[in-house]
PDB file of C-alpha atoms in Angstrom:
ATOM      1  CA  UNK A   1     -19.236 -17.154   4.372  1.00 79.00           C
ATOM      2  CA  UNK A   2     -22.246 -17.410   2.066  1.00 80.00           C
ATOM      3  CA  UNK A   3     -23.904 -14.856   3.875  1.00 77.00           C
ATOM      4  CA  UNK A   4     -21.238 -12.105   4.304  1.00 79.00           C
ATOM      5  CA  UNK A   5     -20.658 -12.727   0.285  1.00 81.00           C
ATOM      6  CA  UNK A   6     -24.109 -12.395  -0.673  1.00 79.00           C
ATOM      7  CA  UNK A   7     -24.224  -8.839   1.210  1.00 77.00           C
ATOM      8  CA  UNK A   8     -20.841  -7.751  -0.575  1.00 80.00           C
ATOM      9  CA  UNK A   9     -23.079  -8.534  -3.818  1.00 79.00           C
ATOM     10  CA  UNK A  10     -26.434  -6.449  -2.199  1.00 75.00           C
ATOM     11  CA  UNK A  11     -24.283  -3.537  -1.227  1.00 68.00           C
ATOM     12  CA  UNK A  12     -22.831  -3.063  -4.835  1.00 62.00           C
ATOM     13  CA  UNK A  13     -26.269  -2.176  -6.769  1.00 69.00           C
ATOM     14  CA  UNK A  14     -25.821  -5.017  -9.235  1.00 77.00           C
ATOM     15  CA  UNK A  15     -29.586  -4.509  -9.293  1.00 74.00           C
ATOM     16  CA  UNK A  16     -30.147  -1.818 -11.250  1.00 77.00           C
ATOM     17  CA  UNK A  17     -28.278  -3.734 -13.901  1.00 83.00           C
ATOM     18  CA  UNK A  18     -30.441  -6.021 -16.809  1.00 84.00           C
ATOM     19  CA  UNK A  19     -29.415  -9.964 -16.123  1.00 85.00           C
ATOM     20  CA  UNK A  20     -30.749 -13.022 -17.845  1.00 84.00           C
ATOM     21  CA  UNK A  21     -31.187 -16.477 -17.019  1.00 82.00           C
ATOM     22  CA  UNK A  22     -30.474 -19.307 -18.971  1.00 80.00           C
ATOM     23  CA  UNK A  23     -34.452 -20.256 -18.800  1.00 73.00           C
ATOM     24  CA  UNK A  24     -35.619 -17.047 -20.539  1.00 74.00           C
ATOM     25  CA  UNK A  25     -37.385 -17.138 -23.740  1.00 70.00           C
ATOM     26  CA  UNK A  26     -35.427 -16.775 -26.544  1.00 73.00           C
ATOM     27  CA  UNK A  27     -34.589 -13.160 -27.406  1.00 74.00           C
ATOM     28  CA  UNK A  28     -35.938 -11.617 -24.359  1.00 74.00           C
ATOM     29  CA  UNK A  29     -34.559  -8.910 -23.492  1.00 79.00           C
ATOM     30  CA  UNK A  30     -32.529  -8.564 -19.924  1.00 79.00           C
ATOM     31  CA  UNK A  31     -34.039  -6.409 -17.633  1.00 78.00           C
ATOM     32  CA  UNK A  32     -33.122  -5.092 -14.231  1.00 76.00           C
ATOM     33  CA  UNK A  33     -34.175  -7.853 -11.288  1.00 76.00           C
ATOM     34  CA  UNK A  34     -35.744  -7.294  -8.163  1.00 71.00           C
ATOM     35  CA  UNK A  35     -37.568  -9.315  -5.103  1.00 69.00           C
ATOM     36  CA  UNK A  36     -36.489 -13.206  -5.216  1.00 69.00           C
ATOM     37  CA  UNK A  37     -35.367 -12.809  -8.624  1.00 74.00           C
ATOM     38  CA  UNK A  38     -32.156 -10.427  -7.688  1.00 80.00           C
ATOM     39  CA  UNK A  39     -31.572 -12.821  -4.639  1.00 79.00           C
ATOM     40  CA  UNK A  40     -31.329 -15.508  -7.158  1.00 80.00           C
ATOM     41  CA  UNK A  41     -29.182 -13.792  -9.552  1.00 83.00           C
ATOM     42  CA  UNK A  42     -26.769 -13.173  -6.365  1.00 85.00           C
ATOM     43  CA  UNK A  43     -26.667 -16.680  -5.393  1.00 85.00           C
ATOM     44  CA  UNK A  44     -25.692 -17.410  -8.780  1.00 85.00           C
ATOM     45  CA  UNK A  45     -22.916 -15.477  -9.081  1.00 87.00           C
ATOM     46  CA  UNK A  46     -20.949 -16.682  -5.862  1.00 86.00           C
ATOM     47  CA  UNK A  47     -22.176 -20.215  -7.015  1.00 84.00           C
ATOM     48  CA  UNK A  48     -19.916 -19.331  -9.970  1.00 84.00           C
ATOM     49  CA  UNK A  49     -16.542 -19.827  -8.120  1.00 85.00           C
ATOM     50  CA  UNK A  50     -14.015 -17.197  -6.364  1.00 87.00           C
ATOM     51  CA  UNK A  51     -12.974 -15.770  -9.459  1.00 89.00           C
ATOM     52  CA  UNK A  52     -15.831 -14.543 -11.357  1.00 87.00           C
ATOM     53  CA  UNK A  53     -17.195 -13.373  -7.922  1.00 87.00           C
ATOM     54  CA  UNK A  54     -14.312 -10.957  -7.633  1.00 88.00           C
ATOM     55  CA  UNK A  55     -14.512  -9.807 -11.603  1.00 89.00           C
ATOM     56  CA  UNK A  56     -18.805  -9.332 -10.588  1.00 87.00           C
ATOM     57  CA  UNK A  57     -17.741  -7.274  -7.197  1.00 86.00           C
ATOM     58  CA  UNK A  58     -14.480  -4.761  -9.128  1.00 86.00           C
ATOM     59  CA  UNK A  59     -17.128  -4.650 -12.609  1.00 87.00           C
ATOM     60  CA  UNK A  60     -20.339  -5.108 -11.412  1.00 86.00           C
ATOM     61  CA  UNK A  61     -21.624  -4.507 -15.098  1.00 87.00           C
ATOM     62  CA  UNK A  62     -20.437  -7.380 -15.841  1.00 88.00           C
ATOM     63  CA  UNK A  63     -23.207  -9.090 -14.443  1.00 85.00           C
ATOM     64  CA  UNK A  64     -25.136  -8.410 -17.929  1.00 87.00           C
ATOM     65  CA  UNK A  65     -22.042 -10.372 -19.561  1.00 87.00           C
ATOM     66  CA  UNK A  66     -23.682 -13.731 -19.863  1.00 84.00           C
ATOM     67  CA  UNK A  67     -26.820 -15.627 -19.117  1.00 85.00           C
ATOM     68  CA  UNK A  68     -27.095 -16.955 -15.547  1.00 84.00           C
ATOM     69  CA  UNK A  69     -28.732 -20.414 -13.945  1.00 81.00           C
ATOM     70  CA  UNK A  70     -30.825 -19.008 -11.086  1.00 75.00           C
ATOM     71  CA  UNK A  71     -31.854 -22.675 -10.507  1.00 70.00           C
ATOM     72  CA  UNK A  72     -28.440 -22.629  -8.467  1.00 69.00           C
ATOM     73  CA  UNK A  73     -29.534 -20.768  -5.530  1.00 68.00           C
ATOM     74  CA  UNK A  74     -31.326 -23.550  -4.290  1.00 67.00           C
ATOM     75  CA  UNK A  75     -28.113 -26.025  -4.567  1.00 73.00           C
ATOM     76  CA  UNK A  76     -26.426 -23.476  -3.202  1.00 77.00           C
ATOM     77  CA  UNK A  77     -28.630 -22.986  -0.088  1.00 72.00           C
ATOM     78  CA  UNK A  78     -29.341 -26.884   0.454  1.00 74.00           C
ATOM     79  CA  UNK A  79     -25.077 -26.949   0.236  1.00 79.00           C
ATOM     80  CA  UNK A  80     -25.472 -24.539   3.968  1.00 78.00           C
ATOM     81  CA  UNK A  81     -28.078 -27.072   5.673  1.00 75.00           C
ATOM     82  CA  UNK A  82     -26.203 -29.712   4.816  1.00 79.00           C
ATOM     83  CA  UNK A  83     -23.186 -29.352   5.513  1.00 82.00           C
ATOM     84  CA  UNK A  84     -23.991 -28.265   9.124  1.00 79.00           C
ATOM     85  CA  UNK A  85     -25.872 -31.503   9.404  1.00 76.00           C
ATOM     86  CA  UNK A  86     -23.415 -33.830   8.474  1.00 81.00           C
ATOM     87  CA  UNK A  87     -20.745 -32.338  10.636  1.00 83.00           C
ATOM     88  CA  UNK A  88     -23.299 -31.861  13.587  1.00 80.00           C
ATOM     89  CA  UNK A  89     -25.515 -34.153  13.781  1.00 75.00           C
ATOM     90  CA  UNK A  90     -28.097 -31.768  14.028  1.00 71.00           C
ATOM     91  CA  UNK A  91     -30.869 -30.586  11.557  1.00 65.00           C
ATOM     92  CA  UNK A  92     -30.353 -26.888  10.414  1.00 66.00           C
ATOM     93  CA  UNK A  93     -32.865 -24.079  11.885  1.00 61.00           C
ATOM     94  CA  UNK A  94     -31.879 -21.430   9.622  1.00 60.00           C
ATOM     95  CA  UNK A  95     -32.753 -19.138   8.535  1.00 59.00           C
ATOM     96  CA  UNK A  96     -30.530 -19.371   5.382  1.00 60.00           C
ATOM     97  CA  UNK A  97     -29.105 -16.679   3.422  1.00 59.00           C
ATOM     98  CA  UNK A  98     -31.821 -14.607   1.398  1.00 55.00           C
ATOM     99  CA  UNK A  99     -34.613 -15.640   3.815  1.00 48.00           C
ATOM    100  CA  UNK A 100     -37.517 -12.911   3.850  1.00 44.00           C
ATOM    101  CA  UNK A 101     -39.935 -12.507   6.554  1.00 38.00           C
ATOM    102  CA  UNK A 102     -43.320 -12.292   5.562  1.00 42.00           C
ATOM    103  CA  UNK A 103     -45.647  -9.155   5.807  1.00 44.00           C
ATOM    104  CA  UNK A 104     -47.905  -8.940   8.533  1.00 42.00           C
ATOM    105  CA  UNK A 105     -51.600  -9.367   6.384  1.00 46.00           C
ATOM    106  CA  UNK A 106     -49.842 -12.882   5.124  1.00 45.00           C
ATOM    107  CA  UNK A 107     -49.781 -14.340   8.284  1.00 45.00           C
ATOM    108  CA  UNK A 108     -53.618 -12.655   8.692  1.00 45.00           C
ATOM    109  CA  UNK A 109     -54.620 -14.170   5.246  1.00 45.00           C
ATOM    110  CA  UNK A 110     -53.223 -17.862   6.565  1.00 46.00           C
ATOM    111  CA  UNK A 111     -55.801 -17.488  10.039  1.00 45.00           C
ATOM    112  CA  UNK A 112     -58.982 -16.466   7.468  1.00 48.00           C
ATOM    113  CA  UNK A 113     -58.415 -19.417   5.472  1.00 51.00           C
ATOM    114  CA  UNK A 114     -57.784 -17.122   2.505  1.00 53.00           C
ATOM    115  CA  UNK A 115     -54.167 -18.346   1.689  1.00 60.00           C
ATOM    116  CA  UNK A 116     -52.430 -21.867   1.021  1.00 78.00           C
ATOM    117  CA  UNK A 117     -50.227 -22.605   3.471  1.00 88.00           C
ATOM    118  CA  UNK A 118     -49.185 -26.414   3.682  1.00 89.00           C
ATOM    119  CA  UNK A 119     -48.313 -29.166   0.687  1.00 87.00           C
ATOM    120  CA  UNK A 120     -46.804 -32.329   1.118  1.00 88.00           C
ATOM    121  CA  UNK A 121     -45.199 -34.595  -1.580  1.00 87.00           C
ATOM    122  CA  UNK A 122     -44.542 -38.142  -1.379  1.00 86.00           C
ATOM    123  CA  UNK A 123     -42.064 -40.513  -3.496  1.00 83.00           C
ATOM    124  CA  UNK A 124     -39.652 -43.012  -2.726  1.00 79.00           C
ATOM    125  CA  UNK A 125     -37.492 -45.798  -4.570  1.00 76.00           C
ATOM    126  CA  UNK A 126     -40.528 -48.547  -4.978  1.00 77.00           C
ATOM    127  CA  UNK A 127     -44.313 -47.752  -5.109  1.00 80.00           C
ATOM    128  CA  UNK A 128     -45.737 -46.080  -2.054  1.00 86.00           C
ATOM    129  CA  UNK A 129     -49.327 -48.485  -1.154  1.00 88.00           C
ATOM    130  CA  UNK A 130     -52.030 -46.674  -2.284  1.00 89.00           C
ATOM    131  CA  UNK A 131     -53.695 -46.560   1.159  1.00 90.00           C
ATOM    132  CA  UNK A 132     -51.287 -45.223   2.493  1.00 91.00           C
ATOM    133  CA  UNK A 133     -50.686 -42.887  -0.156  1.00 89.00           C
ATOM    134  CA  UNK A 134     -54.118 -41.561   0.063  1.00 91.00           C
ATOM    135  CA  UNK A 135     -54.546 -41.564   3.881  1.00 91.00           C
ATOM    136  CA  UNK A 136     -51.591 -38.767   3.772  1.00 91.00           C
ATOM    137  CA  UNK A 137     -53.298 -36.918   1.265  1.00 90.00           C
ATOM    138  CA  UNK A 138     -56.712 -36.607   3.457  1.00 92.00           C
ATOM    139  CA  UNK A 139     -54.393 -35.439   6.614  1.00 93.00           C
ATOM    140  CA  UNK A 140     -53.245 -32.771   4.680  1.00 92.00           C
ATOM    141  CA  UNK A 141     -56.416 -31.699   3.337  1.00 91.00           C
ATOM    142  CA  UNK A 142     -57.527 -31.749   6.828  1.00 92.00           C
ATOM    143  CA  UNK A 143     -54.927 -29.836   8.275  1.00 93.00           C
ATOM    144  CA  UNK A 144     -54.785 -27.288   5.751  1.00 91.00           C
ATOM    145  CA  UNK A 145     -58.334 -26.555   5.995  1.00 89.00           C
ATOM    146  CA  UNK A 146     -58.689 -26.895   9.837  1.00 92.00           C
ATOM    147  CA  UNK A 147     -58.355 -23.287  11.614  1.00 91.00           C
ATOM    148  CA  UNK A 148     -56.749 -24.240  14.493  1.00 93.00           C
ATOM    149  CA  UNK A 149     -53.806 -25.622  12.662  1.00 94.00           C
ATOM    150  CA  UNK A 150     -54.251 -22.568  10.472  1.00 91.00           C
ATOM    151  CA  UNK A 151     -54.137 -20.242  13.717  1.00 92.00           C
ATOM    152  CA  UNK A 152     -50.750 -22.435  14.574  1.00 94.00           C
ATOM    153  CA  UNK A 153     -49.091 -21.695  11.306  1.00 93.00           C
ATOM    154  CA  UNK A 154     -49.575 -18.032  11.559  1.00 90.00           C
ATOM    155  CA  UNK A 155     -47.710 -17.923  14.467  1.00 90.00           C
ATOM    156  CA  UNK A 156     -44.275 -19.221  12.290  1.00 90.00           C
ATOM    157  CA  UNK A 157     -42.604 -16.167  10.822  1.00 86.00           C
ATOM    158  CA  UNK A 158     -42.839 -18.000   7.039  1.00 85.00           C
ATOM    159  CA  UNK A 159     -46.135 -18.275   5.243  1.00 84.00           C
ATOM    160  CA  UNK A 160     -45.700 -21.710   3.695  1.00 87.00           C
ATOM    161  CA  UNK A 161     -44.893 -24.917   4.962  1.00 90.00           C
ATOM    162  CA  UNK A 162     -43.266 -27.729   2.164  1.00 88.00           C
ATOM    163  CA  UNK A 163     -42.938 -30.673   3.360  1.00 89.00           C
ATOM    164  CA  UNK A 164     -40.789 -33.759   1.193  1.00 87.00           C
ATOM    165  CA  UNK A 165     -41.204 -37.362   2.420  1.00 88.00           C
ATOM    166  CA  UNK A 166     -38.746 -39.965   0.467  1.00 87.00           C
ATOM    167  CA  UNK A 167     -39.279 -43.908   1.380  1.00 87.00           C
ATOM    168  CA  UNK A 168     -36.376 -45.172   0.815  1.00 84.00           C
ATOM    169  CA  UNK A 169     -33.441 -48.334   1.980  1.00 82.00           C
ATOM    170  CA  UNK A 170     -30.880 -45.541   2.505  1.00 80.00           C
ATOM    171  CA  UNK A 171     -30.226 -44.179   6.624  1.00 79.00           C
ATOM    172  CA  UNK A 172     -33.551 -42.306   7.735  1.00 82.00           C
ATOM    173  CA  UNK A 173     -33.058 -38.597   8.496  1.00 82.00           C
ATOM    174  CA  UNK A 174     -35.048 -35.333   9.309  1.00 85.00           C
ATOM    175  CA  UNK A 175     -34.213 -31.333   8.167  1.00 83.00           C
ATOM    176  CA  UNK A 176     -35.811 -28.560   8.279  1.00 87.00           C
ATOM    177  CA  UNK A 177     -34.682 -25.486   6.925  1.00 84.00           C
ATOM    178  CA  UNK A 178     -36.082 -21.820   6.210  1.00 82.00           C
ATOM    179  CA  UNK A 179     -35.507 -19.532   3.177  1.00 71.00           C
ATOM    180  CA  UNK A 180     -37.483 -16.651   1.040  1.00 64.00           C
ATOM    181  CA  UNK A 181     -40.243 -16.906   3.665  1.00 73.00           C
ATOM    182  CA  UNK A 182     -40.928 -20.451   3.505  1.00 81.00           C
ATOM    183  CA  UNK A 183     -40.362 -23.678   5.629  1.00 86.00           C
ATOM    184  CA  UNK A 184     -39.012 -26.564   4.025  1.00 84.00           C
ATOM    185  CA  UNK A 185     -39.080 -30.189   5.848  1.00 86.00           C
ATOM    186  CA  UNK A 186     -37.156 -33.064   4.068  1.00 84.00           C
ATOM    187  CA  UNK A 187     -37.446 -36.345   5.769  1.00 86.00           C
ATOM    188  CA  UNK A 188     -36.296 -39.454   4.693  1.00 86.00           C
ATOM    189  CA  UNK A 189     -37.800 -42.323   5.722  1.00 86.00           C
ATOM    190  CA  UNK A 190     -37.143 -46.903   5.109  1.00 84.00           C
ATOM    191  CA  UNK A 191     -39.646 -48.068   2.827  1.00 80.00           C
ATOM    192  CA  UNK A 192     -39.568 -51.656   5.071  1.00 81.00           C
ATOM    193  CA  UNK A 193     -42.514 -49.913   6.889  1.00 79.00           C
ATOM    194  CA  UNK A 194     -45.034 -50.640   4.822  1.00 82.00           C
ATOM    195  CA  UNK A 195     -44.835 -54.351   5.042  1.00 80.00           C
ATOM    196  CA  UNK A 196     -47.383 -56.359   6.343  1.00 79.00           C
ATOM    197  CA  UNK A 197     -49.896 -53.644   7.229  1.00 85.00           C
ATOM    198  CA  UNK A 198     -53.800 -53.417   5.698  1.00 88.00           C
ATOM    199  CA  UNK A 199     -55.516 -50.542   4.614  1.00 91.00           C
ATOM    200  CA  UNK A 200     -56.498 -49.598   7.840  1.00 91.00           C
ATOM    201  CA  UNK A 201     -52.987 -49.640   9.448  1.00 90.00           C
ATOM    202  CA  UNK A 202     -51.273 -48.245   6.565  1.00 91.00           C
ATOM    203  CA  UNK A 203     -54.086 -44.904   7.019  1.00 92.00           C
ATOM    204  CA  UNK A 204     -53.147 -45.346  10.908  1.00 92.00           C
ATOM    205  CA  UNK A 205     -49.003 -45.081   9.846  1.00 91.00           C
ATOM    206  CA  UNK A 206     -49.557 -42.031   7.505  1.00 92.00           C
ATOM    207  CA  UNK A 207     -51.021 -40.124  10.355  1.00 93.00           C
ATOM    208  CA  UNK A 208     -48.638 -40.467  13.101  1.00 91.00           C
ATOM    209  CA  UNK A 209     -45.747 -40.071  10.483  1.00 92.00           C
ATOM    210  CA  UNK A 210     -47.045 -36.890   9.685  1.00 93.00           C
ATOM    211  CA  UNK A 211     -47.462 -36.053  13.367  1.00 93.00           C
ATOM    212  CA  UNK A 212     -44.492 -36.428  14.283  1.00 91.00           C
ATOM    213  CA  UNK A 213     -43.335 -34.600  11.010  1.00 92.00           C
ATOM    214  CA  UNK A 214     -45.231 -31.731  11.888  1.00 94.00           C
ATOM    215  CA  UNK A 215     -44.122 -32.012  16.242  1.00 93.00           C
ATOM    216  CA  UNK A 216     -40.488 -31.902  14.671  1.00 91.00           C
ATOM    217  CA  UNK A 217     -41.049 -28.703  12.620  1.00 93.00           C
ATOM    218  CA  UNK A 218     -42.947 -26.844  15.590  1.00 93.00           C
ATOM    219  CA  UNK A 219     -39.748 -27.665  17.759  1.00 92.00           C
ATOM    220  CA  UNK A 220     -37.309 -26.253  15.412  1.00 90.00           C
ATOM    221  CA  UNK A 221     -39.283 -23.271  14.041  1.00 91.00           C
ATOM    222  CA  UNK A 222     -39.861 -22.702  18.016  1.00 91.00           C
ATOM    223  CA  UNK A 223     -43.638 -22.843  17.520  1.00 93.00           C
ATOM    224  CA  UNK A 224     -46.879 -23.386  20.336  1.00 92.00           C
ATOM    225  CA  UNK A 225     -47.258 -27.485  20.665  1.00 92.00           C
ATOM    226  CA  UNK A 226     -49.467 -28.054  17.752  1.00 92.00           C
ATOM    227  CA  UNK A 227     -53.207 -29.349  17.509  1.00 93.00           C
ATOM    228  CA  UNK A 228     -53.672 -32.655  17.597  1.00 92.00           C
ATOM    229  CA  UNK A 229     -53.329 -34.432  13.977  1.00 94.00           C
ATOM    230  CA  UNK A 230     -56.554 -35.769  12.709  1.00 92.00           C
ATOM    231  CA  UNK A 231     -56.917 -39.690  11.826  1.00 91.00           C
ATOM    232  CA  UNK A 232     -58.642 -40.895   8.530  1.00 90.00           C
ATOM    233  CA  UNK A 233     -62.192 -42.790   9.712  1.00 89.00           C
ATOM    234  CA  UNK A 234     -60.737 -46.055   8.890  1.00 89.00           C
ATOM    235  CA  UNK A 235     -57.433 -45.651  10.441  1.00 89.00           C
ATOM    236  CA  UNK A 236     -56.723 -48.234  12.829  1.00 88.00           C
ATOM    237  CA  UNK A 237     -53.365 -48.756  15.037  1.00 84.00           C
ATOM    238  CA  UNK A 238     -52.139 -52.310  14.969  1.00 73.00           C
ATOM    239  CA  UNK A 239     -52.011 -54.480  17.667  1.00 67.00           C
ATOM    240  CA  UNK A 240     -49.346 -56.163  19.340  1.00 59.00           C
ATOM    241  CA  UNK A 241     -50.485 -59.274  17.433  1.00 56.00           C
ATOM    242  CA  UNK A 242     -49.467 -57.303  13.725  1.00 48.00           C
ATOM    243  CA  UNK A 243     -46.085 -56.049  15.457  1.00 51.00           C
ATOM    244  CA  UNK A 244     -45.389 -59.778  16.111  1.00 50.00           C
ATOM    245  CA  UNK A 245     -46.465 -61.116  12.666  1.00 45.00           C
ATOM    246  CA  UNK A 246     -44.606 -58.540  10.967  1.00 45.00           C
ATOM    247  CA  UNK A 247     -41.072 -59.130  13.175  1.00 50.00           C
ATOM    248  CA  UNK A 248     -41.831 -62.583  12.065  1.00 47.00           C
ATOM    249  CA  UNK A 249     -42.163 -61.771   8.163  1.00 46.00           C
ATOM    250  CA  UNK A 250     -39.049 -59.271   8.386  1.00 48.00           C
ATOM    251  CA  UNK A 251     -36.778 -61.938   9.913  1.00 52.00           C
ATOM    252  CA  UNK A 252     -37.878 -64.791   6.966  1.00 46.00           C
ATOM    253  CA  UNK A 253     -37.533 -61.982   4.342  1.00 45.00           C
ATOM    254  CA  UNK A 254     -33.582 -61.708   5.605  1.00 50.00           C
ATOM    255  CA  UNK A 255     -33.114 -65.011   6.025  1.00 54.00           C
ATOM    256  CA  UNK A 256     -33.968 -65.694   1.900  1.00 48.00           C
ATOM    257  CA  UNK A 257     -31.588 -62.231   1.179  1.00 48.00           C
ATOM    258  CA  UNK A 258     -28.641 -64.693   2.966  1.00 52.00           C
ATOM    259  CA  UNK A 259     -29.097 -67.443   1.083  1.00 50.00           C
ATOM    260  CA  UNK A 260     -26.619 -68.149  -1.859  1.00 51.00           C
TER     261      UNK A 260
END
């Protein structure tokens, strides 16, 4: 439905006509909108109900009526991934309406090193340990940097890779979805993991979660099995010993939530 509304709005020139946004500098002038910006603009007017999209598609001058909030394209996009998810099951492969393949010398740029490809950001409801916190941040750099995992990415029809990790106590879950040429991978993720681990396990946990972050977006953006994800040099996996000692410390944490 999104879809086949956004190409009513595409097949009706509405870009040759000046829009505004409601984050514009005061007194700027509207101009026409093209590229992301006229994808954002239509986005915005079906995210302003049934009605006003019909006025937009009989007077599509109309469009320069009133100042628009772009920002809603990206609610309105999420609304698609989500909504498949929660009555599927399943994570969303898009592509999503307004996605835009890349030009051929982007994926070359990505292989020469001469183009960022991959960020990550962290946050969650408490404080994220430091170690771990860190560890994460020198996988990335690694990964970015490393030209095999460079040659991987150019193989995926977007040219950037975002990827949003939130520790939290709410239900863990995993998306990935693709729009305007990018790749975005939300993961959610309990916050109870951290417990009990030193510096060198917490640097052990950051890299396998983000291998198995980056094994889930290979599988649903069909990709070649990836490289192998590279370890900080103090990373070090617990033993069976830690598992133990940490079971232990979970079960007396839950047994002092119980009491009145």
């Amino acid at each position: 439905m999104l879809a086949e509304k956004l190409q009513r709005l595409e097949s009706e020139l509405v870009s040759g006509i000046p829009a505004r946004d409601v984050n514009d500098p005061s007194g700027a002038p509207p101009v026409p909108l093209v590229g992301d910006a006229l994808i954002n603009l239509h986005f915005a007017v079906v995210a302003a109900g049934s009605s006003r999209f019909q006025q937009i598609r009989k007077n599509p001058d109309q469009v320069a009526d009133c100042a628009w909030d772009f920002s809603e394209s990206d609610g309105l996009a999420e609304a698609v991934s989500t909504a498949y998810e929660i009555t599927t099951g399943q994570p969303w492969l898009g592509p999503l309406p307004g996605f835009w393949m890349d030009e051929p010398e982007e994926s070359t740029a990505i292989v020469t090193g001469d183009a960022s490809w991959l960020s990550v950001a962290l946050h969650g409801d408490n404080d994220i340990p430091a170690a771990y916190f860190d560890a994460a941040g020198t996988v990335v750099d690694m990964v970015h940097d490393d030209p095999q995992w460079r040659a991987w990415w150019s193989r995926a029809e977007q040219r950037h890779l975002d990827i949003e990790i939130e520790y939290t106590s709410q239900a863990e879950r995993s998306r990935v979805t693709t729009r305007k040429g990018r790749a975005w991978a939300s993961f959610r993720r309990n916050g109870s993991r951290f417990r009990g681990l030193n510096k060198g396990g917490l640097a052990h946990l950051a890299a396998t979660d983000l291998e198995a972050i980056l094994t889930l977006v290979s599988t649903s953006l069909s990709l070649p099995t990836p490289p192998q994800v590279p370890r900080p040099a103090h990373a070090t996996p617990p033993t069976k010993r830690d598992d133990a000692a940490r079971a232990r410390l979970e079960k007396l944490r839950q047994r002092h939530r119980k009491r009145p």
